Coordinates of C-alpha atoms and ligand atoms in Angstrom, one line a residue:
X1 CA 5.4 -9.7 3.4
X2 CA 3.6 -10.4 6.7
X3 CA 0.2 -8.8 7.1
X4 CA -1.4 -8.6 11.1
X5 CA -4.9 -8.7 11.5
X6 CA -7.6 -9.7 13.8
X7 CA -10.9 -11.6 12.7
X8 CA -13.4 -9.4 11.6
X9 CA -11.1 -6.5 11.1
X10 CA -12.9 -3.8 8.2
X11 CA -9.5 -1.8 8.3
X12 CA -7.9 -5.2 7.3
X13 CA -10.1 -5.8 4.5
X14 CA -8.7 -3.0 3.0
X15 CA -5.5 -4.1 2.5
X16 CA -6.6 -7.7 1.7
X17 CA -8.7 -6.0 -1.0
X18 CA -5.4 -4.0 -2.3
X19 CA -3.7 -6.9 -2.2
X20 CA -6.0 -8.9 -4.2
X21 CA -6.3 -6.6 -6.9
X22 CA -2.6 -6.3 -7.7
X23 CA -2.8 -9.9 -7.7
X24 CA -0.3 -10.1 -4.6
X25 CA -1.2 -13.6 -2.8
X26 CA 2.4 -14.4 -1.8
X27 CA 1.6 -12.8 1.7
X28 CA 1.6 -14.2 5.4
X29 CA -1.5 -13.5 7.1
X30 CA -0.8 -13.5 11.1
X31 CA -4.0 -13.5 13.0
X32 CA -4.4 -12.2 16.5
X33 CA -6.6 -12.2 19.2
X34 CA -9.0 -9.1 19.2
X35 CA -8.2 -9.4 23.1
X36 CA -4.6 -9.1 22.9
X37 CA -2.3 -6.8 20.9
X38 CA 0.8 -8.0 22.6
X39 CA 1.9 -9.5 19.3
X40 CA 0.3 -6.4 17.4
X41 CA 2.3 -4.1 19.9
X42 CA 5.4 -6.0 19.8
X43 CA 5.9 -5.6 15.9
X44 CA 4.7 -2.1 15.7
X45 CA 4.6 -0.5 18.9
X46 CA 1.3 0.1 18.9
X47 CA -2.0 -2.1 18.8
X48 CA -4.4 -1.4 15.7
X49 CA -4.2 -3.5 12.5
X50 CA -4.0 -3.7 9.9
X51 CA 0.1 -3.7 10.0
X52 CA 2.0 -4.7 7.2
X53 CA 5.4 -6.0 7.7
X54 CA 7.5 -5.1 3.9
X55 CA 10.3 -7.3 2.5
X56 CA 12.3 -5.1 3.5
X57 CA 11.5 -5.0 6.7
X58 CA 10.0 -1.9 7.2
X59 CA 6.8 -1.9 9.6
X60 CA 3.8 0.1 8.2
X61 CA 0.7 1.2 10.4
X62 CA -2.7 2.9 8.9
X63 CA -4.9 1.1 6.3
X64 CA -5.0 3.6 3.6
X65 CA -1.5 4.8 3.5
X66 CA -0.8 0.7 3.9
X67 CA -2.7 0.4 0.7
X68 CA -1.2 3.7 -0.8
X69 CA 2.4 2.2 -0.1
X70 CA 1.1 -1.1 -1.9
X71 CA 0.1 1.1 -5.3
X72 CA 3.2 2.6 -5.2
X73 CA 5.5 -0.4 -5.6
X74 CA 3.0 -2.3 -7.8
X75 CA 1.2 0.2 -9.5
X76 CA 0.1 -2.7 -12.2
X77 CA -2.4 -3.7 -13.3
X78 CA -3.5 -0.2 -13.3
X79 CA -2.7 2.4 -10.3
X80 CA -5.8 2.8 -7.4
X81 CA -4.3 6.3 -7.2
X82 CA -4.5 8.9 -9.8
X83 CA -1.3 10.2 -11.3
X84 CA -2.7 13.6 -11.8
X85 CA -2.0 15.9 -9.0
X86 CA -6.2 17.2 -9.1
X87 CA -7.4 13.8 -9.4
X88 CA -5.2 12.8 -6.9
X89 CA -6.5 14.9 -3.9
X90 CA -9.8 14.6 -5.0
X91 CA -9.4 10.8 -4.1
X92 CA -7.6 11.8 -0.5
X93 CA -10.4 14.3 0.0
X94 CA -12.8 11.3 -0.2
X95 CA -10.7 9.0 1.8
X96 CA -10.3 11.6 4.6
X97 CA -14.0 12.6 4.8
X98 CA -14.5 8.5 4.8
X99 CA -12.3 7.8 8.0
X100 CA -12.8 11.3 9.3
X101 CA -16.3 12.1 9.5
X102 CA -18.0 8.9 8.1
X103 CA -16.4 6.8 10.6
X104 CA -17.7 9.0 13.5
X105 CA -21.3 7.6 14.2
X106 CA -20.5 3.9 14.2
X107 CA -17.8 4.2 16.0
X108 CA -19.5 6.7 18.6
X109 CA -22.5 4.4 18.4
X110 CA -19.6 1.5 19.2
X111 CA -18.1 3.2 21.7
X112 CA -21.7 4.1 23.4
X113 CA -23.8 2.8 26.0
X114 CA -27.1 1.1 24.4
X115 CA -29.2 3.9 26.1
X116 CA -27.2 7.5 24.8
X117 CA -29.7 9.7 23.4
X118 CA -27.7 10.6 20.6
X119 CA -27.7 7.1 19.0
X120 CA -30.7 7.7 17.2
X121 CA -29.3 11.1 15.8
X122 CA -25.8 9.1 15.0
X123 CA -27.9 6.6 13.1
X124 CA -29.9 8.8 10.9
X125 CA -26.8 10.3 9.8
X126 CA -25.5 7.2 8.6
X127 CA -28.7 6.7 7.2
X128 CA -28.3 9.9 5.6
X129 CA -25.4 9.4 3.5
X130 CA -25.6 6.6 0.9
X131 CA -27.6 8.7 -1.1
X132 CA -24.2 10.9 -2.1
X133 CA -22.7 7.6 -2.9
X134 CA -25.2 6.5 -5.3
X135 CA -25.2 10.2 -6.8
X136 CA -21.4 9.1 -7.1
X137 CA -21.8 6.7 -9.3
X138 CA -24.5 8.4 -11.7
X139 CA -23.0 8.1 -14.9
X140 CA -19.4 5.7 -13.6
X141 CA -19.2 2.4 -12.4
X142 CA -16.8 3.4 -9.7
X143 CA -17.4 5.8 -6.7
X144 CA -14.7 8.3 -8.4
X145 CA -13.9 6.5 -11.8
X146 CA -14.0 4.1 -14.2
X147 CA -12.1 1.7 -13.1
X148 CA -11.4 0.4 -9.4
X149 CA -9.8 2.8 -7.1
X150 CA -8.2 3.9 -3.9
X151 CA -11.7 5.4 -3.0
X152 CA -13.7 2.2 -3.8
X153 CA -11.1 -0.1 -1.5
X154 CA -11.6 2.2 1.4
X155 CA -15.7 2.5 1.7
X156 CA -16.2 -1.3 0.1
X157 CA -15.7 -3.0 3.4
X158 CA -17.8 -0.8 5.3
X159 CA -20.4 -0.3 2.4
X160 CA -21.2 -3.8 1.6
X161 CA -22.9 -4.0 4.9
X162 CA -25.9 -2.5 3.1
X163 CA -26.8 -5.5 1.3
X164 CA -24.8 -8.9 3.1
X165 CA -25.9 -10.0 5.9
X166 CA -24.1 -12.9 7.5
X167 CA -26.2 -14.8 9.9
X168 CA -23.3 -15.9 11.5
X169 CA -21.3 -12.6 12.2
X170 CA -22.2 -11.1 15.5
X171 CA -19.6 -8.3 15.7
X172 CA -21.3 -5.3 17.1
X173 CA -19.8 -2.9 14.6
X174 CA -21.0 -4.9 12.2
X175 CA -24.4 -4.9 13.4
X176 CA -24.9 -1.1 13.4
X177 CA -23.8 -0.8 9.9
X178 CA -26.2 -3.3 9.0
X179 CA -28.8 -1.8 10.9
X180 CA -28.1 1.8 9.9
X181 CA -27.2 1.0 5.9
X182 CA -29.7 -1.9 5.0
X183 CA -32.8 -0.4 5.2
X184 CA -33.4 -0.1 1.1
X185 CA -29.7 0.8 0.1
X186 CA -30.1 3.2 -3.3
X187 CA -29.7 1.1 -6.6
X188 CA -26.0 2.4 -8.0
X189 CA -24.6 1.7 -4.7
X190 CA -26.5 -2.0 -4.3
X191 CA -24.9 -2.5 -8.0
X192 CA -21.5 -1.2 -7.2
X193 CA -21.4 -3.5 -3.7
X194 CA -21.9 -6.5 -6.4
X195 CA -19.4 -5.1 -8.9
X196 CA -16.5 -4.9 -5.7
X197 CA -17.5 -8.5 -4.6
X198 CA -17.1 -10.1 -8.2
X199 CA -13.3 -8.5 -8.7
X200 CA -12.4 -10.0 -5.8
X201 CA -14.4 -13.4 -5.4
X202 CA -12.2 -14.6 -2.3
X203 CA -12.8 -11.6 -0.1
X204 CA -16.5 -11.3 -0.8
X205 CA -18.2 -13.8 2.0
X206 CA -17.8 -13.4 5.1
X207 CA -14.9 -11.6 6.5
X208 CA -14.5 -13.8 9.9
X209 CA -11.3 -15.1 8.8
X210 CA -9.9 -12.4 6.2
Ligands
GSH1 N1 -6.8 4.3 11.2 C1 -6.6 2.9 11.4 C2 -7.6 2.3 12.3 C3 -7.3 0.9 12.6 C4 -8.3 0.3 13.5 O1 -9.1 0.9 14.2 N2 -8.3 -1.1 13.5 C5 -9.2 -1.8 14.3 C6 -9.6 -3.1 13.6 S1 -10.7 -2.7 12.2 C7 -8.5 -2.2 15.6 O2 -7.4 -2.7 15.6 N3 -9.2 -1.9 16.7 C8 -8.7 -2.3 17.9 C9 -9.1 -1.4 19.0 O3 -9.7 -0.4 18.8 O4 -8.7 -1.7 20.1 C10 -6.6 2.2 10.0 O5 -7.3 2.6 9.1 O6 -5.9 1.1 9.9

């Protein structure tokens, strides 16, 4: 398997996390240029990563349905998807409220000039949130279980920012997550953010080269 990335990529940690915890290390890791997707483009037709290129040569765009594609043909040691149906769209529900509405006020804070009025609103909703997490994890060690999940590999990457700070990452999107999530992260999450890093040593530093 061939997996694309750029440096720094969040999205790509996802499927590096996946991979890691099926114990799949046998993969190519092609790094590209943030500035330039021609390689990106040329293999998938279209320029985000992560893109994962299958032994059978079938191209795959989109982190979480990378990762759910990954489950599916290894589902050992133990599936990150629930086999029962409720379970099951209870983890999807999660995942889409993650990418669709979590994800809005970094990257609209991102995508922003440094003087928009509504950054400040943007970042107290951020700030707003890790409190459900840590109600998550009241009485589990895992955001919707007891053992690691498709929900835990898809906020992890974006959630540790609460409590590592590299000194030397300077990506900007980093950088508002740090800013908007470090400020006294609630304890469960602070302990789950150390429980992800120790299951998967390798991809707990910093992420400039994952
Ligand atoms: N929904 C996609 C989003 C992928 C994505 O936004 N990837 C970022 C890197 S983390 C990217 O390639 N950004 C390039 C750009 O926005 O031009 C996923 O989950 O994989």
């Amino acid at each position: 398997m061939r997996l694309h990335a750029i440096p720094h990529s969040t999205n790509v940690h996802r499927v590096r996390l996946a991979l890691a915890l099926k114990g799949l290390d046998d993969v190519e890791v092609v790094q590209h240029p943030a500035g330039d997707r021609s390689g990106v483009r040329a293999v998938s037709g279209q320029d985000l990563v992560p893109v994962l290129e299958t032994d059978a040569g079938e191209v795959l765009t989109d982190s979480m349905p990378i990762v759910a594609w990954i489950d599916a043909t290894w589902p050992d040691p133990h599936p990150l998807y629930p086999a029962d149906e409720r379970a099951r769209r209870e983890v999807q529900a999660f995942i889409d409220f993650f990418n669709f509405v979590w994800k809005v006020p970094p990257n609209a804070i991102d995508a922003a000039d440094p003087g928009d009025p509504r950054i400040p609103g943007w970042r107290e909703q951020l700030r707003a949130w890790p409190v459900g997490f840590d109600a998550l994890l009241a009485d589990r060690p895992f955001l919707l279980g007891d053992r690691v999940g498709a929900a835990d590999v898809c906020a992890y990457p974006f959630l540790r920012f609460a409590t590592s700070v590299d000194p030397d990452d300077d990506d900007l999107f980093h950088g508002i997550l740090i800013d908007a999530l470090s400020e006294a992260p609630p304890p469960r999450l602070t302990a789950w953010i150390d429980r992800m890093s120790r299951l998967s040593p390798a991809l707990a530093g910093p992420i400039a080269n994952l």
